[in-house]
């Protein structure tokens, strides 16, 4: 199984996803700042993978403070945590993981540095391992929604690369394939960063899962021709009412799916829910460098100075989502009561 991050006690190895499939190289991070940079520049991307990487980044952050005067330690560590939070705004898994690490830190901050970093490392490893276990559960639960012979459309990359391992949306596909179901995956290329063409296609190829790459603007035509049985995507942040932020273009697919009466599923772990937000309108949407749109692999494809709008995510209203698949169960007709009940929060 592909490992997007590998923890090595004093280093975090990050698979450089910007280079896949042309090269499979790891970046070695030994500081918290280097991890935050890898999150910001998309070397590591995908909501759960960002959360796990950030957690290990904070372990490195604590290790970096070896020899730091006790009085200043607390401030310096919290500053690293707050810098980490700035790395990317939309995927809530980042703040979820950082806050979890800070709670752990708070509970052991009086201990000596060895015990403190050991405790933080344990917490980061737990976040990492829980994500893999959760993804497999999502796969197992979600595969009940995948009929034999299904033709599935997916967007962006919500696979092993986007998580600690196994994947959410692609975890469901993996599980169903493992059950012997014959499945065909249509992979949206996912402009502008091409996570579908570069990453999902690569994952499908590695595992010999039959797939066909399409450009984003072909999805409607395929649906119209009866070639898509269901759509399944991941998520970056899900509000209390089920509104879901995911890679730009997801909303358009959900509208198309509704029009063609095709089930539209979101697969996400509970760490992707932000129950502090009443609706998707409150989800911060990252806008990225216009060069992602004006250039393809460093080659400019537009007139110089071309004006660009480059939101990295959009919000799909809950009403367009048939169900959200989580490790705790399937949330049919996602809305507040149903979400809280599956999340076991009253
Ligand atoms: O900009 P990215 O590549 O981090 O965006 C990733 C996505 O939108 C994924 O679909 C989402 O994070 C879910 S990953 C399991």
mmCIF file of C-alpha atoms and ligand atoms in Angstrom:
data_model
loop_
_atom_site.group_PDB
_atom_site.id
_atom_site.type_symbol
_atom_site.label_atom_id
_atom_site.label_comp_id
_atom_site.label_asym_id
_atom_site.label_seq_id
_atom_site.Cartn_x
_atom_site.Cartn_y
_atom_site.Cartn_z
ATOM 1 C CA UNK A 1 0.000 0.000 0.000
ATOM 2 C CA UNK A 2 1.245 3.469 -0.929
ATOM 3 C CA UNK A 3 2.515 5.452 2.051
ATOM 4 C CA UNK A 4 2.077 9.230 1.695
ATOM 5 C CA UNK A 5 3.954 9.805 4.949
ATOM 6 C CA UNK A 6 6.464 7.696 6.864
ATOM 7 C CA UNK A 7 7.376 8.556 10.457
ATOM 8 C CA UNK A 8 10.970 7.863 11.474
ATOM 9 C CA UNK A 9 11.263 9.059 15.085
ATOM 10 C CA UNK A 10 13.109 12.335 14.333
ATOM 11 C CA UNK A 11 12.048 12.755 10.722
ATOM 12 C CA UNK A 12 8.886 12.704 8.669
ATOM 13 C CA UNK A 13 9.279 11.383 5.138
ATOM 14 C CA UNK A 14 6.674 12.941 2.855
ATOM 15 C CA UNK A 15 5.933 11.468 -0.552
ATOM 16 C CA UNK A 16 6.198 14.406 -2.944
ATOM 17 C CA UNK A 17 2.775 14.194 -4.582
ATOM 18 C CA UNK A 18 3.583 17.132 -6.854
ATOM 19 C CA UNK A 19 5.857 14.818 -8.849
ATOM 20 C CA UNK A 20 3.674 11.704 -9.095
ATOM 21 C CA UNK A 21 3.409 9.858 -11.471
ATOM 22 C CA UNK A 22 6.639 11.061 -13.084
ATOM 23 C CA UNK A 23 8.733 10.394 -9.988
ATOM 24 C CA UNK A 24 8.172 8.704 -6.650
ATOM 25 C CA UNK A 25 10.384 10.634 -4.228
ATOM 26 C CA UNK A 26 10.194 11.358 -0.531
ATOM 27 C CA UNK A 27 11.038 14.715 1.029
ATOM 28 C CA UNK A 28 12.724 14.396 4.411
ATOM 29 C CA UNK A 29 11.377 16.854 6.972
ATOM 30 C CA UNK A 30 13.153 17.346 10.254
ATOM 31 C CA UNK A 31 11.390 20.533 11.368
ATOM 32 C CA UNK A 32 7.841 21.586 12.008
ATOM 33 C CA UNK A 33 8.183 24.401 9.486
ATOM 34 C CA UNK A 34 9.284 22.006 6.731
ATOM 35 C CA UNK A 35 6.160 19.912 7.313
ATOM 36 C CA UNK A 36 3.951 23.029 7.180
ATOM 37 C CA UNK A 37 5.644 24.000 3.892
ATOM 38 C CA UNK A 38 4.955 20.545 2.442
ATOM 39 C CA UNK A 39 1.290 20.948 3.366
ATOM 40 C CA UNK A 40 1.126 24.436 1.841
ATOM 41 C CA UNK A 41 2.826 23.450 -1.429
ATOM 42 C CA UNK A 42 0.733 20.241 -1.826
ATOM 43 C CA UNK A 43 3.600 17.769 -1.469
ATOM 44 C CA UNK A 44 1.239 16.188 1.020
ATOM 45 C CA UNK A 45 -2.435 16.862 0.379
ATOM 46 C CA UNK A 46 -5.871 15.385 1.036
ATOM 47 C CA UNK A 47 -7.643 16.244 4.283
ATOM 48 C CA UNK A 48 -6.748 13.233 6.477
ATOM 49 C CA UNK A 49 -3.140 13.084 5.216
ATOM 50 C CA UNK A 50 -2.741 16.774 6.068
ATOM 51 C CA UNK A 51 -4.013 16.072 9.605
ATOM 52 C CA UNK A 52 -1.588 13.195 10.208
ATOM 53 C CA UNK A 53 1.353 15.119 8.737
ATOM 54 C CA UNK A 54 0.569 18.150 10.929
ATOM 55 C CA UNK A 55 0.482 15.945 14.037
ATOM 56 C CA UNK A 56 3.943 14.522 13.282
ATOM 57 C CA UNK A 57 5.098 18.054 12.428
ATOM 58 C CA UNK A 58 4.285 19.114 15.977
ATOM 59 C CA UNK A 59 6.311 16.206 17.373
ATOM 60 C CA UNK A 60 9.248 17.547 15.362
ATOM 61 C CA UNK A 61 8.379 21.003 16.692
ATOM 62 C CA UNK A 62 8.703 19.813 20.291
ATOM 63 C CA UNK A 63 11.946 17.966 19.493
ATOM 64 C CA UNK A 64 13.361 21.165 17.962
ATOM 65 C CA UNK A 65 12.876 22.918 21.299
ATOM 66 C CA UNK A 66 15.426 20.698 23.038
ATOM 67 C CA UNK A 67 17.543 22.910 25.280
ATOM 68 C CA UNK A 68 14.985 25.719 25.121
ATOM 69 C CA UNK A 69 14.495 27.483 28.491
ATOM 70 C CA UNK A 70 11.495 26.013 30.328
ATOM 71 C CA UNK A 71 9.766 29.416 30.652
ATOM 72 C CA UNK A 72 9.733 30.015 26.897
ATOM 73 C CA UNK A 73 8.873 26.462 25.839
ATOM 74 C CA UNK A 74 5.112 26.759 26.135
ATOM 75 C CA UNK A 75 4.983 29.945 24.052
ATOM 76 C CA UNK A 76 7.375 28.593 21.419
ATOM 77 C CA UNK A 77 5.501 25.300 21.044
ATOM 78 C CA UNK A 78 2.141 27.028 20.753
ATOM 79 C CA UNK A 79 3.587 29.377 18.153
ATOM 80 C CA UNK A 80 4.621 26.375 16.058
ATOM 81 C CA UNK A 81 1.114 24.972 16.408
ATOM 82 C CA UNK A 82 -0.413 28.244 15.314
ATOM 83 C CA UNK A 83 1.945 28.454 12.301
ATOM 84 C CA UNK A 84 0.949 24.918 11.368
ATOM 85 C CA UNK A 85 -2.713 25.970 11.430
ATOM 86 C CA UNK A 86 -1.966 28.592 8.766
ATOM 87 C CA UNK A 87 -0.682 25.998 6.274
ATOM 88 C CA UNK A 88 -4.069 25.482 4.565
ATOM 89 C CA UNK A 89 -7.518 26.728 5.560
ATOM 90 C CA UNK A 90 -10.237 24.429 4.211
ATOM 91 C CA UNK A 91 -9.582 20.863 5.393
ATOM 92 C CA UNK A 92 -10.705 20.797 9.018
ATOM 93 C CA UNK A 93 -8.563 17.717 9.671
ATOM 94 C CA UNK A 94 -5.616 20.090 10.031
ATOM 95 C CA UNK A 95 -7.062 22.032 12.969
ATOM 96 C CA UNK A 96 -8.661 18.862 14.326
ATOM 97 C CA UNK A 97 -5.220 17.197 14.528
ATOM 98 C CA UNK A 98 -3.411 20.294 15.833
ATOM 99 C CA UNK A 99 -6.038 20.800 18.555
ATOM 100 C CA UNK A 100 -5.809 17.149 19.518
ATOM 101 C CA UNK A 101 -2.012 17.447 19.794
ATOM 102 C CA UNK A 102 -2.394 20.599 21.892
ATOM 103 C CA UNK A 103 -4.787 18.794 24.268
ATOM 104 C CA UNK A 104 -2.200 16.034 24.648
ATOM 105 C CA UNK A 105 0.527 18.632 25.166
ATOM 106 C CA UNK A 106 -1.560 20.364 27.838
ATOM 107 C CA UNK A 107 -1.966 17.077 29.717
ATOM 108 C CA UNK A 108 1.790 16.298 29.820
ATOM 109 C CA UNK A 109 3.493 19.690 29.526
ATOM 110 C CA UNK A 110 5.012 19.521 33.002
ATOM 111 C CA UNK A 111 6.976 16.347 32.162
ATOM 112 C CA UNK A 112 10.620 16.380 31.058
ATOM 113 C CA UNK A 113 11.342 16.826 27.349
ATOM 114 C CA UNK A 114 11.873 13.104 26.705
ATOM 115 C CA UNK A 115 8.517 12.154 28.154
ATOM 116 C CA UNK A 116 6.812 15.128 26.530
ATOM 117 C CA UNK A 117 8.041 14.359 23.025
ATOM 118 C CA UNK A 118 7.361 10.654 23.623
ATOM 119 C CA UNK A 119 3.763 11.441 24.612
ATOM 120 C CA UNK A 120 3.257 13.676 21.589
ATOM 121 C CA UNK A 121 4.741 11.032 19.306
ATOM 122 C CA UNK A 122 2.344 8.470 20.726
ATOM 123 C CA UNK A 123 -0.608 10.776 20.055
ATOM 124 C CA UNK A 124 0.503 11.467 16.469
ATOM 125 C CA UNK A 125 0.913 7.731 15.846
ATOM 126 C CA UNK A 126 -2.567 7.153 17.256
ATOM 127 C CA UNK A 127 -4.045 9.783 14.903
ATOM 128 C CA UNK A 128 -2.223 8.108 12.002
ATOM 129 C CA UNK A 129 -3.270 4.560 12.880
ATOM 130 C CA UNK A 130 -6.862 5.547 13.669
ATOM 131 C CA UNK A 131 -7.132 7.069 10.217
ATOM 132 C CA UNK A 132 -6.117 3.828 8.487
ATOM 133 C CA UNK A 133 -8.490 1.762 10.643
ATOM 134 C CA UNK A 134 -11.278 4.313 10.024
ATOM 135 C CA UNK A 135 -10.708 4.265 6.275
ATOM 136 C CA UNK A 136 -10.975 0.491 6.130
ATOM 137 C CA UNK A 137 -14.203 0.712 8.094
ATOM 138 C CA UNK A 138 -15.487 3.343 5.635
ATOM 139 C CA UNK A 139 -14.535 0.975 2.824
ATOM 140 C CA UNK A 140 -16.310 -1.960 4.409
ATOM 141 C CA UNK A 141 -19.448 -0.008 5.290
ATOM 142 C CA UNK A 142 -19.550 1.892 1.998
ATOM 143 C CA UNK A 143 -19.119 -1.131 -0.235
ATOM 144 C CA UNK A 144 -22.735 -2.094 0.563
ATOM 145 C CA UNK A 145 -23.713 0.862 -1.652
ATOM 146 C CA UNK A 146 -21.680 -0.374 -4.620
ATOM 147 C CA UNK A 147 -23.575 -2.719 -6.913
ATOM 148 C CA UNK A 148 -21.851 -5.469 -8.865
ATOM 149 C CA UNK A 149 -20.627 -4.112 -12.186
ATOM 150 C CA UNK A 150 -20.881 -0.484 -11.031
ATOM 151 C CA UNK A 151 -19.477 2.294 -13.173
ATOM 152 C CA UNK A 152 -18.255 4.840 -10.658
ATOM 153 C CA UNK A 153 -17.227 8.446 -11.173
ATOM 154 C CA UNK A 154 -14.776 10.031 -8.734
ATOM 155 C CA UNK A 155 -13.221 13.483 -8.519
ATOM 156 C CA UNK A 156 -9.817 14.607 -7.220
ATOM 157 C CA UNK A 157 -7.974 12.011 -5.142
ATOM 158 C CA UNK A 158 -9.518 10.581 -2.008
ATOM 159 C CA UNK A 159 -7.330 7.506 -1.983
ATOM 160 C CA UNK A 160 -4.398 6.141 -0.003
ATOM 161 C CA UNK A 161 -2.375 9.196 -1.028
ATOM 162 C CA UNK A 162 -4.892 11.563 0.562
ATOM 163 C CA UNK A 163 -4.996 9.779 3.913
ATOM 164 C CA UNK A 164 -2.693 7.946 6.294
ATOM 165 C CA UNK A 165 -3.420 4.980 4.019
ATOM 166 C CA UNK A 166 -6.184 3.059 2.180
ATOM 167 C CA UNK A 167 -8.374 6.054 1.326
ATOM 168 C CA UNK A 168 -11.955 7.183 1.842
ATOM 169 C CA UNK A 169 -13.827 7.336 -1.500
ATOM 170 C CA UNK A 170 -11.218 5.066 -3.088
ATOM 171 C CA UNK A 171 -11.227 2.974 0.092
ATOM 172 C CA UNK A 172 -14.844 2.112 -0.715
ATOM 173 C CA UNK A 173 -13.791 1.202 -4.267
ATOM 174 C CA UNK A 174 -10.873 -0.889 -2.933
ATOM 175 C CA UNK A 175 -13.083 -2.775 -0.520
ATOM 176 C CA UNK A 176 -15.692 -3.506 -3.177
ATOM 177 C CA UNK A 177 -12.996 -4.715 -5.602
ATOM 178 C CA UNK A 178 -11.588 -6.882 -2.779
ATOM 179 C CA UNK A 179 -15.031 -8.472 -2.456
ATOM 180 C CA UNK A 180 -14.744 -9.514 -6.079
ATOM 181 C CA UNK A 181 -17.109 -6.922 -7.510
ATOM 182 C CA UNK A 182 -16.345 -5.942 -11.076
ATOM 183 C CA UNK A 183 -16.055 -2.219 -11.020
ATOM 184 C CA UNK A 184 -15.009 0.437 -13.469
ATOM 185 C CA UNK A 185 -13.844 3.821 -12.226
ATOM 186 C CA UNK A 186 -14.141 6.990 -14.287
ATOM 187 C CA UNK A 187 -11.480 9.390 -13.039
ATOM 188 C CA UNK A 188 -12.052 13.135 -13.430
ATOM 189 C CA UNK A 189 -8.748 14.772 -14.282
ATOM 190 C CA UNK A 190 -9.499 17.530 -11.721
ATOM 191 C CA UNK A 191 -8.169 20.808 -13.021
ATOM 192 C CA UNK A 192 -6.212 22.803 -12.127
ATOM 193 C CA UNK A 193 -3.832 20.613 -10.087
ATOM 194 C CA UNK A 194 -4.815 17.345 -11.793
ATOM 195 C CA UNK A 195 -5.114 15.201 -8.673
ATOM 196 C CA UNK A 196 -7.340 12.829 -10.665
ATOM 197 C CA UNK A 197 -5.111 12.454 -13.735
ATOM 198 C CA UNK A 198 -1.872 12.269 -11.769
ATOM 199 C CA UNK A 199 -2.791 10.628 -8.457
ATOM 200 C CA UNK A 200 -6.069 8.699 -8.723
ATOM 201 C CA UNK A 201 -5.117 7.244 -12.109
ATOM 202 C CA UNK A 202 -1.752 6.227 -10.597
ATOM 203 C CA UNK A 203 -3.413 4.557 -7.617
ATOM 204 C CA UNK A 204 -5.859 2.708 -9.852
ATOM 205 C CA UNK A 205 -3.011 1.527 -12.073
ATOM 206 C CA UNK A 206 -0.927 0.339 -9.081
ATOM 207 C CA UNK A 207 -3.812 -1.840 -7.933
ATOM 208 C CA UNK A 208 -4.984 -2.892 -11.359
ATOM 209 C CA UNK A 209 -8.463 -1.483 -10.806
ATOM 210 C CA UNK A 210 -10.016 -0.836 -14.237
ATOM 211 C CA UNK A 211 -10.317 2.901 -14.854
ATOM 212 C CA UNK A 212 -10.810 5.485 -17.567
ATOM 213 C CA UNK A 213 -9.541 9.035 -17.321
ATOM 214 C CA UNK A 214 -11.827 11.841 -18.484
ATOM 215 C CA UNK A 215 -11.506 15.605 -18.462
ATOM 216 C CA UNK A 216 -13.803 17.362 -16.000
ATOM 217 C CA UNK A 217 -16.149 18.648 -18.681
ATOM 218 C CA UNK A 218 -16.972 15.116 -19.917
ATOM 219 C CA UNK A 219 -18.850 13.981 -16.806
ATOM 220 C CA UNK A 220 -22.243 15.345 -17.898
ATOM 221 C CA UNK A 221 -22.088 13.612 -21.251
ATOM 222 C CA UNK A 222 -21.196 10.271 -19.622
ATOM 223 C CA UNK A 223 -24.129 10.592 -17.230
ATOM 224 C CA UNK A 224 -26.459 11.467 -20.087
ATOM 225 C CA UNK A 225 -25.331 8.326 -21.926
ATOM 226 C CA UNK A 226 -26.083 6.153 -18.870
ATOM 227 C CA UNK A 227 -22.422 5.347 -18.261
ATOM 228 C CA UNK A 228 -22.301 6.361 -14.578
ATOM 229 C CA UNK A 229 -24.120 4.407 -11.855
ATOM 230 C CA UNK A 230 -22.902 6.465 -8.909
ATOM 231 C CA UNK A 231 -20.525 9.244 -7.920
ATOM 232 C CA UNK A 232 -18.282 8.961 -4.872
ATOM 233 C CA UNK A 233 -15.965 11.684 -3.571
ATOM 234 C CA UNK A 234 -14.082 12.600 -0.398
ATOM 235 C CA UNK A 235 -14.514 15.723 1.727
ATOM 236 C CA UNK A 236 -12.439 18.465 3.316
ATOM 237 C CA UNK A 237 -14.995 19.808 5.781
ATOM 238 C CA UNK A 238 -18.598 18.879 6.491
ATOM 239 C CA UNK A 239 -20.817 21.331 8.362
ATOM 240 C CA UNK A 240 -23.468 20.389 10.935
ATOM 241 C CA UNK A 241 -26.193 20.468 8.240
ATOM 242 C CA UNK A 242 -24.293 18.145 5.883
ATOM 243 C CA UNK A 243 -23.040 20.813 3.457
ATOM 244 C CA UNK A 244 -19.709 19.470 2.228
ATOM 245 C CA UNK A 245 -16.580 21.231 1.019
ATOM 246 C CA UNK A 246 -14.479 19.214 -1.394
ATOM 247 C CA UNK A 247 -12.249 19.821 -4.399
ATOM 248 C CA UNK A 248 -13.468 22.477 -6.812
ATOM 249 C CA UNK A 249 -15.800 20.868 -9.339
ATOM 250 C CA UNK A 250 -17.491 18.558 -6.835
ATOM 251 C CA UNK A 251 -20.570 20.791 -6.667
ATOM 252 C CA UNK A 252 -21.006 20.697 -10.449
ATOM 253 C CA UNK A 253 -20.883 16.890 -10.358
ATOM 254 C CA UNK A 254 -23.496 16.794 -7.600
ATOM 255 C CA UNK A 255 -25.833 19.016 -9.640
ATOM 256 C CA UNK A 256 -25.313 16.796 -12.695
ATOM 257 C CA UNK A 257 -25.912 13.659 -10.621
ATOM 258 C CA UNK A 258 -29.162 15.091 -9.240
ATOM 259 C CA UNK A 259 -30.389 15.973 -12.739
ATOM 260 C CA UNK A 260 -29.623 12.471 -13.995
ATOM 261 C CA UNK A 261 -30.984 10.782 -10.861
ATOM 262 C CA UNK A 262 -27.620 9.193 -10.008
ATOM 263 C CA UNK A 263 -26.633 8.576 -6.353
ATOM 264 C CA UNK A 264 -24.001 11.003 -5.095
ATOM 265 C CA UNK A 265 -21.973 9.747 -2.125
ATOM 266 C CA UNK A 266 -19.408 11.449 0.101
ATOM 267 C CA UNK A 267 -16.970 9.235 2.040
ATOM 268 C CA UNK A 268 -15.241 10.867 5.020
ATOM 269 C CA UNK A 269 -14.009 10.075 8.525
ATOM 270 C CA UNK A 270 -15.543 11.788 11.561
ATOM 271 C CA UNK A 271 -12.412 13.992 11.781
ATOM 272 C CA UNK A 272 -13.690 15.790 8.648
ATOM 273 C CA UNK A 273 -16.918 16.958 10.331
ATOM 274 C CA UNK A 274 -16.914 20.476 11.720
ATOM 275 C CA UNK A 275 -19.964 20.494 13.938
ATOM 276 C CA UNK A 276 -19.202 24.055 15.073
ATOM 277 C CA UNK A 277 -20.407 25.307 11.674
ATOM 278 C CA UNK A 278 -24.128 25.498 11.055
ATOM 279 C CA UNK A 279 -23.810 25.484 7.271
ATOM 280 C CA UNK A 280 -21.354 25.295 4.408
ATOM 281 C CA UNK A 281 -21.466 29.065 3.981
ATOM 282 C CA UNK A 282 -19.139 29.332 6.983
ATOM 283 C CA UNK A 283 -16.473 27.034 5.508
ATOM 284 C CA UNK A 284 -13.319 28.982 4.562
ATOM 285 C CA UNK A 285 -12.457 28.355 0.929
ATOM 286 C CA UNK A 286 -8.792 28.442 0.004
ATOM 287 C CA UNK A 287 -7.808 30.451 -3.048
ATOM 288 C CA UNK A 288 -4.524 29.350 -4.542
ATOM 289 C CA UNK A 289 -1.844 30.781 -6.790
ATOM 290 C CA UNK A 290 -3.189 31.815 -10.234
ATOM 291 C CA UNK A 291 -0.194 29.990 -11.742
ATOM 292 C CA UNK A 292 -2.013 26.720 -11.061
ATOM 293 C CA UNK A 293 -4.470 27.847 -13.749
ATOM 294 C CA UNK A 294 -2.264 29.821 -16.112
ATOM 295 C CA UNK A 295 0.534 27.226 -16.212
ATOM 296 C CA UNK A 296 0.706 23.492 -16.773
ATOM 297 C CA UNK A 297 3.978 22.025 -15.522
ATOM 298 C CA UNK A 298 5.683 25.441 -15.593
ATOM 299 C CA UNK A 299 4.501 26.078 -19.159
ATOM 300 C CA UNK A 300 2.271 29.136 -19.510
ATOM 301 C CA UNK A 301 -0.891 28.292 -21.475
ATOM 302 C CA UNK A 302 -2.670 31.656 -21.248
ATOM 303 C CA UNK A 303 -1.966 35.180 -22.451
ATOM 304 C CA UNK A 304 0.466 36.914 -20.121
ATOM 305 C CA UNK A 305 -1.255 38.787 -17.273
ATOM 306 C CA UNK A 306 -4.460 36.795 -17.725
ATOM 307 C CA UNK A 307 -6.951 37.429 -14.910
ATOM 308 C CA UNK A 308 -7.662 34.277 -12.900
ATOM 309 C CA UNK A 309 -10.032 33.063 -10.169
ATOM 310 C CA UNK A 310 -8.679 29.936 -8.463
ATOM 311 C CA UNK A 311 -10.790 28.667 -5.554
ATOM 312 C CA UNK A 312 -9.459 25.262 -4.538
ATOM 313 C CA UNK A 313 -12.744 23.945 -3.112
ATOM 314 C CA UNK A 314 -16.495 24.355 -3.455
ATOM 315 C CA UNK A 315 -19.392 23.489 -1.192
ATOM 316 C CA UNK A 316 -21.990 20.902 -2.171
ATOM 317 C CA UNK A 317 -25.296 21.546 -0.398
ATOM 318 C CA UNK A 318 -26.459 18.586 1.702
ATOM 319 C CA UNK A 319 -29.631 18.320 -0.384
ATOM 320 C CA UNK A 320 -27.569 17.070 -3.334
ATOM 321 C CA UNK A 321 -25.845 14.329 -1.298
ATOM 322 C CA UNK A 322 -27.522 10.905 -1.180
ATOM 323 C CA UNK A 323 -25.479 9.713 1.795
ATOM 324 C CA UNK A 324 -22.263 10.359 3.701
ATOM 325 C CA UNK A 325 -20.254 7.225 4.472
ATOM 326 C CA UNK A 326 -18.303 7.449 7.735
ATOM 327 C CA UNK A 327 -16.462 4.917 9.888
ATOM 328 C CA UNK A 328 -19.388 5.160 12.308
ATOM 329 C CA UNK A 329 -22.033 4.303 9.746
ATOM 330 C CA UNK A 330 -23.853 5.637 6.706
ATOM 331 C CA UNK A 331 -25.659 8.958 7.114
ATOM 332 C CA UNK A 332 -28.602 8.771 4.723
ATOM 333 C CA UNK A 333 -30.273 12.043 3.859
ATOM 334 C CA UNK A 334 -27.525 14.031 5.578
ATOM 335 C CA UNK A 335 -28.945 16.768 7.780
ATOM 336 C CA UNK A 336 -28.260 17.839 11.343
ATOM 337 C CA UNK A 337 -30.308 15.225 13.272
ATOM 338 C CA UNK A 338 -29.100 12.335 11.123
ATOM 339 C CA UNK A 339 -25.478 13.469 11.356
ATOM 340 C CA UNK A 340 -25.585 13.899 15.135
ATOM 341 C CA UNK A 341 -27.267 10.551 15.554
ATOM 342 C CA UNK A 342 -24.622 8.631 13.544
ATOM 343 C CA UNK A 343 -21.856 10.621 15.249
ATOM 344 C CA UNK A 344 -23.522 9.580 18.518
ATOM 345 C CA UNK A 345 -23.804 13.154 19.734
ATOM 346 C CA UNK A 346 -27.108 14.195 21.323
HETATM 347 O O1 LIG B 1 -6.231 20.257 -2.632
HETATM 348 P P1 LIG B 1 -6.248 18.835 -2.182
HETATM 349 O O2 LIG B 1 -5.585 17.912 -3.143
HETATM 350 O O3 LIG B 1 -5.736 18.689 -0.764
HETATM 351 O O4 LIG B 1 -7.787 18.449 -2.143
HETATM 352 C C1 LIG B 1 -8.139 17.171 -1.714
HETATM 353 C C2 LIG B 1 -9.572 16.882 -1.794
HETATM 354 O O5 LIG B 1 -10.385 17.718 -2.129
HETATM 355 C C3 LIG B 1 -10.001 15.521 -1.347
HETATM 356 O O6 LIG B 1 -11.119 15.091 -2.055
HETATM 357 C C4 LIG B 1 -10.346 15.576 0.137
HETATM 358 O O7 LIG B 1 -9.307 16.141 0.878
HETATM 359 C C5 LIG B 1 -10.654 14.235 0.687
HETATM 360 S S1 LIG B 1 -9.241 13.202 0.797
HETATM 361 C C6 LIG B 1 -9.680 11.758 1.530
#
